[in-house]
Short mmCIF file of C-alpha atoms in Angstrom, two decimals:
data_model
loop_
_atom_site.label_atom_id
_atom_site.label_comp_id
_atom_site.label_asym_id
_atom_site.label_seq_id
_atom_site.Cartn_x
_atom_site.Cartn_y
_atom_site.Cartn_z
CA UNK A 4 69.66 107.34 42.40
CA UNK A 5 72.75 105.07 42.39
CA UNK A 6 75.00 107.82 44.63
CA UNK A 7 71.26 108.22 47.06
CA UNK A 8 72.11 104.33 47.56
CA UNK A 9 75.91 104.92 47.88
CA UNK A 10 75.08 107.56 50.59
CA UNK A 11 72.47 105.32 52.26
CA UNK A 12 75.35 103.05 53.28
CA UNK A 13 78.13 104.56 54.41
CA UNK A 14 75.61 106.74 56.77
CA UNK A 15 74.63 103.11 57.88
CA UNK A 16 77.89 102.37 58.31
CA UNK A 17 78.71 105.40 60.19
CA UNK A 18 75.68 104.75 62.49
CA UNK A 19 76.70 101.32 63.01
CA UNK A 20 79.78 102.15 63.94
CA UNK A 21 78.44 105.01 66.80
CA UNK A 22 75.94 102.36 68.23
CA UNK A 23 78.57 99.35 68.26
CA UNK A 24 80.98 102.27 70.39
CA UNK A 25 83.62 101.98 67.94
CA UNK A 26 84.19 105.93 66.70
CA UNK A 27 83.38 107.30 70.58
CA UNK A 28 86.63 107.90 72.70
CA UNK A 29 84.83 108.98 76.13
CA UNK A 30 81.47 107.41 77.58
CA UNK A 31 79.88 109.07 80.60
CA UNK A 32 78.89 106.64 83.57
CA UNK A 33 76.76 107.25 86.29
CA UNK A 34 78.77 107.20 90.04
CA UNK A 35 77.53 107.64 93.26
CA UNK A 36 78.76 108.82 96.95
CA UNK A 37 78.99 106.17 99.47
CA UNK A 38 77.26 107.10 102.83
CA UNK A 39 79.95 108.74 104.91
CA UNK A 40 81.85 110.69 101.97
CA UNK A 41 80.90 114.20 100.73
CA UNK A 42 81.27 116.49 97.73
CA UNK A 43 81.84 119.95 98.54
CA UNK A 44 81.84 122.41 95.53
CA UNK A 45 83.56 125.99 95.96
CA UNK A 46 82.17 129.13 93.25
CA UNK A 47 83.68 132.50 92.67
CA UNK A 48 82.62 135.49 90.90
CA UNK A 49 83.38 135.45 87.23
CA UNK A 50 85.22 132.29 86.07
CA UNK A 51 86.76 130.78 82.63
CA UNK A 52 84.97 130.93 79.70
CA UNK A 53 84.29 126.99 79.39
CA UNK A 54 83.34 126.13 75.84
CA UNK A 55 86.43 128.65 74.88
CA UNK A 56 88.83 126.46 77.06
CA UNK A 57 87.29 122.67 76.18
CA UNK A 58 87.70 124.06 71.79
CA UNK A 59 91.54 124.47 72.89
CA UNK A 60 91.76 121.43 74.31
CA UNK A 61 89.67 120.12 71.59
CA UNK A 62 92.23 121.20 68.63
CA UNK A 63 95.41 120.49 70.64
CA UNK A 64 94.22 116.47 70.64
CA UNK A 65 93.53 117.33 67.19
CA UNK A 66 96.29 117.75 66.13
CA UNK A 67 97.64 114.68 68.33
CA UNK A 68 100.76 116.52 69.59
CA UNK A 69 103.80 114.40 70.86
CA UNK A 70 103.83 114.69 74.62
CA UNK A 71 106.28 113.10 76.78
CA UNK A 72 107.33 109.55 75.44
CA UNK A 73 103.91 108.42 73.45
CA UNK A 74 101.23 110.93 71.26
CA UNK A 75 98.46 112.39 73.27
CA UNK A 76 99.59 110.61 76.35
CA UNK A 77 97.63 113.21 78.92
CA UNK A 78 94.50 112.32 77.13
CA UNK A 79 94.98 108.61 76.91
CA UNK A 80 96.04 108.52 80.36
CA UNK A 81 93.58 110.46 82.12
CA UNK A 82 90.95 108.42 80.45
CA UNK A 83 92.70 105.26 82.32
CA UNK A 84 92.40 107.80 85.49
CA UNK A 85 88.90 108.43 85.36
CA UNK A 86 87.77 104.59 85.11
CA UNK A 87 89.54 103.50 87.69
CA UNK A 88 87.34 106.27 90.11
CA UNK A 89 84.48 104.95 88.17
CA UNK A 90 85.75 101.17 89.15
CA UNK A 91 86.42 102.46 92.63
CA UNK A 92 83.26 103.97 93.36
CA UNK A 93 81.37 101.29 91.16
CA UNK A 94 83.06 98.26 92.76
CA UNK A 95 84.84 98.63 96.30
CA UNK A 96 83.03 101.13 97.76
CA UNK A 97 79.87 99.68 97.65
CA UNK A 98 80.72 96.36 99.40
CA UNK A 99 79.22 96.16 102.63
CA UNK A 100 82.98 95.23 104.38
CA UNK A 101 84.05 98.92 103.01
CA UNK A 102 80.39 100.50 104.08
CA UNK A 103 80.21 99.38 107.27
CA UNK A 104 83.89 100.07 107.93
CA UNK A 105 83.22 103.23 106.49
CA UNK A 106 79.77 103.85 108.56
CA UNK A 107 81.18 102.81 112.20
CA UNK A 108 84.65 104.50 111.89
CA UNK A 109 84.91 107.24 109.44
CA UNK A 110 83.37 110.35 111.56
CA UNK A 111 84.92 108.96 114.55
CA UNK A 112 88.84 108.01 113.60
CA UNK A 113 89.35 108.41 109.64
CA UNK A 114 88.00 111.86 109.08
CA UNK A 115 90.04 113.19 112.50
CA UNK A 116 92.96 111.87 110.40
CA UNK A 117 95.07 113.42 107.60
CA UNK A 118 95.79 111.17 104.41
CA UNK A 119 99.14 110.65 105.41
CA UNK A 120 97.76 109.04 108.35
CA UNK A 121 95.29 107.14 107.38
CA UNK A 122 98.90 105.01 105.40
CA UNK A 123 99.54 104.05 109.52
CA UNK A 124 96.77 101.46 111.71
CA UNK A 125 94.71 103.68 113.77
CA UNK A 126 93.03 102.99 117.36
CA UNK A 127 91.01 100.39 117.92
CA UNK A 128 91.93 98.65 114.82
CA UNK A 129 95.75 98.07 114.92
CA UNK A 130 95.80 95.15 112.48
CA UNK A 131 94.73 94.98 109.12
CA UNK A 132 90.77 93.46 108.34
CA UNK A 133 88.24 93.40 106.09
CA UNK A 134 86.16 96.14 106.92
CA UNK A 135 88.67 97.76 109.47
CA UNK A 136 89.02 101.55 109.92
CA UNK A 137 92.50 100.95 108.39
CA UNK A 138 91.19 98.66 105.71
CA UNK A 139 88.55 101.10 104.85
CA UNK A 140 91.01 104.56 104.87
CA UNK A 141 93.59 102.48 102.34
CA UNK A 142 90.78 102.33 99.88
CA UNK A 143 89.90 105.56 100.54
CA UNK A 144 94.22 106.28 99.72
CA UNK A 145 93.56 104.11 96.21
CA UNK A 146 90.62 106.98 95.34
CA UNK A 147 92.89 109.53 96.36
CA UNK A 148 96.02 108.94 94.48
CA UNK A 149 92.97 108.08 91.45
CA UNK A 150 92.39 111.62 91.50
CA UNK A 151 96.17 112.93 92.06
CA UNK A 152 96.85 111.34 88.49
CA UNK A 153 93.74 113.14 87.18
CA UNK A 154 95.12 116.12 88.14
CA UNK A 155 98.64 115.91 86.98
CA UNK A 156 97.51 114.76 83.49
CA UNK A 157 94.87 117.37 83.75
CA UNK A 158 97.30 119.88 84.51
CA UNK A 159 99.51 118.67 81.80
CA UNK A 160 97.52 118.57 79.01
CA UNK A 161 96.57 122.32 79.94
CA UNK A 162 100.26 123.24 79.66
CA UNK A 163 100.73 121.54 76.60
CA UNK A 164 97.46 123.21 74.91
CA UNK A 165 98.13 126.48 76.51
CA UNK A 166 95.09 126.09 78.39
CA UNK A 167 94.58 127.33 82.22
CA UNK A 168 92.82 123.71 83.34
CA UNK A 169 94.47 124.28 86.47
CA UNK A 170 95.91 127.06 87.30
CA UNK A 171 98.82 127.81 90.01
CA UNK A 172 96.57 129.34 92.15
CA UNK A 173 94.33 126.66 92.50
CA UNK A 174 96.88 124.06 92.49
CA UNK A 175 97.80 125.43 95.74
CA UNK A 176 94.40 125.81 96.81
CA UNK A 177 93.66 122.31 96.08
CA UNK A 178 96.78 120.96 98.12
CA UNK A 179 96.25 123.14 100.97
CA UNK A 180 92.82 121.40 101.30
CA UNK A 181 94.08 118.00 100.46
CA UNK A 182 96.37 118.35 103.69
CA UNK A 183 93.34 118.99 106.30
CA UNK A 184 92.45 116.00 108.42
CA UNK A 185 89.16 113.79 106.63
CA UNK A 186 89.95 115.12 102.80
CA UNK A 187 90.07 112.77 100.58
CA UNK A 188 90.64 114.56 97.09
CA UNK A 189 90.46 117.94 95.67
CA UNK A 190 90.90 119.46 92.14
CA UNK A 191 88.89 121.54 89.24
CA UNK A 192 85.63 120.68 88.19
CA UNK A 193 85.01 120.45 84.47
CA UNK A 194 86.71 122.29 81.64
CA UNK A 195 88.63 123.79 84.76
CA UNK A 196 89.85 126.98 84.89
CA UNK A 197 89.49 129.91 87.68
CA UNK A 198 86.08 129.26 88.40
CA UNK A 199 85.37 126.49 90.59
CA UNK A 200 87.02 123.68 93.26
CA UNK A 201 85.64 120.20 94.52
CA UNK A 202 86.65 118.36 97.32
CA UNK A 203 85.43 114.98 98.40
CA UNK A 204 86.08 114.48 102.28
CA UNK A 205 85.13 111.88 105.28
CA UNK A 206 81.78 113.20 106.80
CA UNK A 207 83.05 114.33 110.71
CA UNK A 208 81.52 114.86 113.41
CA UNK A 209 78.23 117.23 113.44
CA UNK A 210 78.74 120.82 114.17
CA UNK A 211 76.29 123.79 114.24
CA UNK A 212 73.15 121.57 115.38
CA UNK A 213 73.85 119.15 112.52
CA UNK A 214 73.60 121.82 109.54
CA UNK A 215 77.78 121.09 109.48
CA UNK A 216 80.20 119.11 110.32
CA UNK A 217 83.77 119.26 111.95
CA UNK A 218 86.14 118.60 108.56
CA UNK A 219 83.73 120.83 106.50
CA UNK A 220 83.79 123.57 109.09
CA UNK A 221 87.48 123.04 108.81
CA UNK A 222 87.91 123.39 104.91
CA UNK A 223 85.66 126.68 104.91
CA UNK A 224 88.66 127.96 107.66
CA UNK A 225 91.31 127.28 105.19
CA UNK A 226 89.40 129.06 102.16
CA UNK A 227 88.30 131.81 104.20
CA UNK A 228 92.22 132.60 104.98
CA UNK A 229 93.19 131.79 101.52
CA UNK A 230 90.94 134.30 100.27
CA UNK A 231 91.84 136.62 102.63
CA UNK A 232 95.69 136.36 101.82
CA UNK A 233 94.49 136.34 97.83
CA UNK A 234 92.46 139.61 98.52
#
């Protein structure tokens, strides 16, 4: 009976512990799209066995594996990555400066823009405001280079576990897109692998009766040539 008791608390312990967030390394929070951007998803046939990649990845922080000047520094890192996109999409893009800015200009000037552009004023707002098509496309530049960092530690910590997060091949598919006019981001979704590509991007104009529009119709070019190269 005494070790039942002995049991009894450290399990309550444990569960403390788990409720008070002590023992958990990663939370999931819910984000949302402001009107204006888009998430565009891109599926092959076949794919990367998921749940065999994320147990790789899963032992290699395991075993907490010096990496560059600190242990487990991709991990660490990347979780300092992903909340700032949380904070970003949490926090400044749902003030109504960034929405409106984001509502009047971004079919009509940011999304006719690359990201290298958008760094440089733009018509009809040559100085700097709150709520300016500028002001609104430098934001858009702090979710952007968010997401670069994702990828870099995403596609270091693959290297270092021996894992294909992200491979070469879509590495280059994901910068190709990143260079077409209205794109904000691109990488691998998930555990990563061959399977699958996201892209968030500035709504353009409508094409094809509304069904479309102009920067999507342009990323489905670039893929569509890609593949055909690739094929």
């Amino acid at each position: 009976e005494g070790d039942g008791i002995q049991m009894s608390e450290i399990f309550s312990k444990q569960l403390i512990g788990l409720v008070n967030d002590a023992e958990w390394d990663c939370t999931v929070s819910p984000v949302s799209l402001p009107p204006g951007l888009e998430l565009l998803m891109a599926d092959v046939c076949g794919g990367s066995e998921s749940p065999s990649m994320a147990r790789k990845i899963l032992e290699w922080k395991k075993k907490k594996r010096k990496v560059g000047f600190m242990d487990d520094y991709y991990w660490k890192d990347l979780k300092r990555c992903n909340k700032r996109i949380v904070s970003l999409l949490s926090d400044d893009f749902t003030s109504q400066t960034f929405l409106d800015g984001l509502r009047r200009d971004g079919a009509a000037i940011i999304s006719t823009r690359t990201a290298e552009q958008w760094k440089r004023p733009m018509p009809s707002t040559w100085y700097e405001f709150e709520g300016s098509s500028w002001n609104a496309a430098l934001k858009l530049l702090d979710l952007r280079l968010a997401f670069l960092e994702c990828r870099q530690n995403l596609k270091g910590m693959g290297d270092a576990a021996g894992v294909p997060v992200e491979p070469d091949e879509q590495s280059a598919l994901a910068d190709a897109t990143c260079k077409l006019p209205g794109v904000v981001a691109a990488g691998v979704p998930g555990a990563g692998g061959y399977d699958a590509l996201f892209v968030i991007y500035v709504k353009g104009p409508e094409t094809n009766k509304g069904t479309s529009d102009f920067v999507r119709d342009e990323i489905g070019n670039l893929w569509r040539e890609m593949s055909d190269k690739n094929s």
